[in-house]
CSV table of C-alpha atoms in Angstrom, one decimal:
chain,number,residue,atom,x,y,z
S,18,PHE,CA,31.2,-66.0,-29.0
S,19,ALA,CA,29.3,-66.5,-25.8
S,20,GLN,CA,30.9,-69.0,-23.4
S,21,GLY,CA,29.2,-72.4,-23.9
S,22,ALA,CA,27.6,-71.5,-27.2
S,23,PRO,CA,27.0,-74.7,-29.1
S,24,VAL,CA,29.2,-75.5,-32.0
S,25,VAL,CA,27.5,-77.2,-35.0
S,26,THR,CA,29.6,-78.7,-37.8
S,27,LEU,CA,28.1,-78.8,-41.2
S,28,LEU,CA,29.6,-81.9,-43.0
S,29,GLY,CA,28.9,-81.5,-46.7
S,30,ASP,CA,29.9,-80.7,-50.2
S,31,SER,CA,29.9,-77.6,-52.4
S,32,ILE,CA,26.5,-76.5,-51.1
S,33,THR,CA,28.0,-76.3,-47.7
S,34,ALA,CA,31.4,-75.0,-48.9
S,35,ALA,CA,29.7,-71.9,-50.4
S,36,TYR,CA,30.7,-72.8,-54.0
S,37,GLY,CA,30.6,-69.7,-56.2
S,38,LEU,CA,29.7,-67.4,-53.3
S,39,ALA,CA,31.7,-65.2,-50.9
S,40,ARG,CA,32.3,-66.9,-47.6
S,41,GLY,CA,29.7,-64.8,-45.7
S,42,GLN,CA,27.0,-65.8,-48.2
S,43,GLY,CA,27.3,-69.5,-47.8
S,44,LEU,CA,25.1,-71.9,-45.9
S,45,PRO,CA,27.2,-72.1,-42.7
S,46,ALA,CA,27.5,-68.3,-42.4
S,47,GLN,CA,23.9,-67.6,-43.2
S,48,LEU,CA,22.7,-70.3,-40.9
S,49,GLU,CA,24.8,-69.0,-38.0
S,50,ALA,CA,23.6,-65.5,-38.7
S,51,ALA,CA,19.9,-66.5,-38.8
S,52,LEU,CA,20.2,-68.5,-35.5
S,53,ARG,CA,22.0,-65.7,-33.8
S,54,ALA,CA,19.3,-63.2,-35.0
S,55,GLN,CA,16.8,-65.5,-33.2
S,56,GLY,CA,18.9,-65.2,-30.0
S,57,ARG,CA,20.7,-68.5,-30.4
S,58,PRO,CA,24.4,-68.0,-29.9
S,59,VAL,CA,25.7,-70.8,-32.1
S,60,ARG,CA,28.9,-71.3,-34.0
S,61,VAL,CA,28.5,-73.1,-37.3
S,62,ILE,CA,31.6,-74.7,-38.7
S,63,ASP,CA,32.0,-75.2,-42.4
S,64,ALA,CA,33.2,-78.8,-43.1
S,65,GLY,CA,32.2,-78.7,-46.7
S,66,VAL,CA,34.4,-79.9,-49.5
S,67,SER,CA,33.3,-79.2,-53.1
S,68,GLY,CA,32.9,-82.3,-55.1
S,69,ASP,CA,32.8,-84.5,-52.0
S,70,THR,CA,30.8,-87.8,-52.0
S,71,THR,CA,29.5,-89.7,-49.1
S,72,ALA,CA,32.7,-91.8,-49.3
S,73,GLY,CA,34.8,-88.7,-49.0
S,74,GLY,CA,32.8,-87.4,-46.1
S,75,ARG,CA,33.1,-90.8,-44.4
S,76,ALA,CA,36.9,-90.7,-45.0
S,77,ARG,CA,37.4,-87.3,-43.4
S,78,LEU,CA,34.9,-87.6,-40.6
S,79,ASP,CA,37.6,-87.5,-37.8
S,80,TRP,CA,39.1,-84.4,-39.4
S,81,ALA,CA,35.7,-82.8,-39.6
S,82,LEU,CA,35.2,-83.4,-35.9
S,83,ALA,CA,38.5,-81.9,-34.8
S,84,ASP,CA,36.7,-78.8,-33.6
S,85,GLN,CA,34.8,-81.0,-31.1
S,86,PRO,CA,31.3,-79.9,-32.2
S,87,ASP,CA,28.2,-80.3,-30.0
S,88,ALA,CA,26.1,-81.3,-33.0
S,89,VAL,CA,26.6,-82.3,-36.6
S,90,ILE,CA,24.5,-81.6,-39.8
S,91,VAL,CA,25.3,-84.3,-42.4
S,92,ALA,CA,24.5,-82.8,-45.9
S,93,LEU,CA,26.2,-85.3,-48.3
S,94,GLY,CA,24.9,-87.2,-51.3
S,95,GLY,CA,24.4,-84.7,-54.0
S,96,ASN,CA,27.6,-85.7,-55.8
S,97,ASP,CA,26.8,-89.4,-55.4
S,98,GLY,CA,23.6,-88.6,-57.3
S,99,LEU,CA,25.3,-86.6,-60.0
S,100,ARG,CA,27.8,-89.4,-60.5
S,101,GLY,CA,25.2,-92.1,-60.5
S,102,ILE,CA,26.9,-93.9,-57.6
S,103,GLU,CA,25.1,-97.0,-56.5
S,104,PRO,CA,22.6,-95.9,-53.8
S,105,ARG,CA,23.6,-98.9,-51.7
S,106,ALA,CA,27.1,-97.6,-51.5
S,107,SER,CA,25.9,-94.1,-50.5
S,108,ARG,CA,23.7,-95.6,-47.9
S,109,GLU,CA,26.6,-97.7,-46.5
S,110,ASN,CA,28.8,-94.6,-46.2
S,111,LEU,CA,26.0,-92.5,-44.6
S,112,ALA,CA,25.2,-95.2,-42.2
S,113,ALA,CA,28.8,-95.5,-41.1
S,114,ILE,CA,28.9,-91.7,-40.6
S,115,LEU,CA,25.7,-91.8,-38.5
S,116,ASP,CA,26.9,-94.7,-36.5
S,117,ALA,CA,30.2,-93.0,-35.7
S,118,LEU,CA,28.5,-89.8,-34.6
S,119,LYS,CA,26.0,-91.8,-32.5
S,120,ALA,CA,29.0,-93.6,-30.8
S,121,ARG,CA,30.4,-90.2,-29.9
S,122,GLY,CA,27.0,-89.1,-28.4
S,123,LEU,CA,26.6,-86.3,-30.9
S,124,PRO,CA,23.1,-85.1,-31.9
S,125,VAL,CA,22.8,-85.3,-35.7
S,126,MET,CA,20.6,-83.8,-38.4
S,127,LEU,CA,20.6,-85.7,-41.7
S,128,ALA,CA,19.7,-83.6,-44.8
S,129,GLY,CA,18.4,-85.7,-47.6
S,130,MET,CA,19.0,-85.2,-51.3
S,131,LEU,CA,17.3,-86.1,-54.5
S,132,ALA,CA,19.0,-87.5,-57.6
S,133,PRO,CA,18.9,-85.6,-60.9
S,134,PRO,CA,16.0,-86.7,-63.0
S,135,ASN,CA,18.2,-87.6,-66.0
S,136,LEU,CA,19.2,-90.8,-64.1
S,137,GLY,CA,15.7,-92.2,-64.4
S,138,ALA,CA,12.8,-92.8,-62.0
S,139,ASP,CA,14.0,-96.1,-60.5
S,140,TYR,CA,17.4,-94.7,-59.6
S,141,GLY,CA,15.7,-91.5,-58.2
S,142,ARG,CA,13.4,-93.5,-56.0
S,143,GLU,CA,16.1,-95.8,-54.7
S,144,PHE,CA,18.4,-92.8,-54.1
S,145,ALA,CA,15.8,-90.8,-52.2
S,146,GLY,CA,14.8,-93.9,-50.3
S,147,THR,CA,18.3,-94.2,-49.0
S,148,PHE,CA,17.8,-91.1,-46.8
S,149,THR,CA,14.3,-92.1,-45.7
S,150,ARG,CA,15.4,-95.6,-44.7
S,151,LEU,CA,18.4,-94.2,-42.8
S,152,SER,CA,16.1,-91.8,-40.9
S,153,GLU,CA,13.9,-94.8,-39.9
S,154,GLU,CA,16.9,-96.9,-38.8
S,155,HIS,CA,18.3,-93.9,-36.8
S,156,PRO,CA,15.3,-92.5,-34.9
S,157,GLU,CA,17.7,-90.4,-32.9
S,158,VAL,CA,18.5,-88.3,-36.0
S,159,VAL,CA,16.7,-85.2,-36.9
S,160,PHE,CA,15.7,-85.8,-40.6
S,161,TYR,CA,15.3,-83.0,-43.1
S,162,PRO,CA,14.1,-84.7,-46.2
S,163,PHE,CA,15.6,-82.5,-49.0
S,164,LEU,CA,18.4,-80.0,-48.4
S,165,LEU,CA,17.5,-78.0,-51.6
S,166,ASP,CA,13.8,-77.9,-50.8
S,167,GLY,CA,12.2,-74.8,-52.4
S,168,VAL,CA,15.4,-73.9,-54.2
S,169,ALA,CA,16.2,-76.7,-56.7
S,170,GLY,CA,15.1,-75.9,-60.2
S,171,ASN,CA,14.3,-72.2,-59.5
S,172,PRO,CA,16.5,-70.1,-61.8
S,173,GLN,CA,16.1,-67.0,-59.5
S,174,LEU,CA,17.6,-68.9,-56.5
S,175,ASN,CA,20.5,-70.7,-58.3
S,176,GLN,CA,23.7,-69.7,-59.9
S,177,PRO,CA,24.0,-70.0,-63.7
S,178,ASP,CA,25.0,-73.7,-63.4
S,179,ARG,CA,21.5,-74.4,-62.0
S,180,ILE,CA,23.0,-76.7,-59.3
S,181,HIS,CA,24.4,-74.4,-56.7
S,182,PRO,CA,22.2,-71.9,-54.8
S,183,ASN,CA,23.0,-68.2,-55.1
S,184,GLU,CA,22.9,-65.9,-52.0
S,185,ALA,CA,19.1,-65.6,-52.1
S,186,GLY,CA,18.8,-69.4,-52.6
S,187,VAL,CA,21.0,-70.0,-49.6
S,188,ALA,CA,18.8,-67.6,-47.5
S,189,GLU,CA,15.7,-69.7,-48.6
S,190,LEU,CA,17.5,-72.9,-47.6
S,191,VAL,CA,18.2,-71.5,-44.2
S,192,ARG,CA,14.6,-70.2,-43.8
S,193,ARG,CA,13.2,-73.6,-44.5
S,194,MET,CA,15.9,-75.5,-42.4
S,195,ILE,CA,15.6,-73.4,-39.2
S,196,PRO,CA,12.9,-75.5,-37.5
S,197,ALA,CA,14.9,-78.8,-38.1
S,198,VAL,CA,18.1,-77.1,-36.9
S,199,GLU,CA,16.2,-75.8,-33.8
S,200,SER,CA,15.2,-79.3,-33.1
S,201,LEU,CA,18.8,-80.5,-33.4
S,202,LEU,CA,20.0,-77.8,-31.0
S,203,GLY,CA,17.3,-78.9,-28.6
S,204,ARG,CA,19.2,-82.2,-28.3
S,205,VAL,CA,22.5,-80.6,-27.3
S,206,PRO,CA,23.0,-81.2,-23.6
S,207,ALA,CA,23.1,-78.0,-21.6
S,208,GLY,CA,26.8,-76.9,-21.2
């Protein structure tokens, strides 16, 4: 890696941890490869733990930052939605994560998530609103409204479980995320 290449930690769950995929097919690896193909020498660290909730991410934040990243992408919340966790609790955990990262002076991208439709419209609205409100309360954060944008619900882009993107699905996630990630990298102080 080029000296001074920024390090980005992806704090997330199974989507980040490349669940059901080979390591090189997962989100961190494909994101790093796409950025490098654009001439951005970046190292993307996978701090994803399958099944993790916002509470789990909050609890292991210090561990996730052990590599001393230059920026962090927070991609948590999917499992909170799947488990029907009270959106207020998810918001509290995410706010604590964002506050801790801000205190360390780290540029952050927050990737939003939507709740599964089976939990009802009210829960879905409140859950999605959690991320929007956090982005409004933290104007320093790059907000990417929906991590699975363009991939959720598309059988061609998901594994048979219809939850986790397949290799092509991850490539589509990366393609859509790149502008937001570029914006995040633009906030990393020059080495």
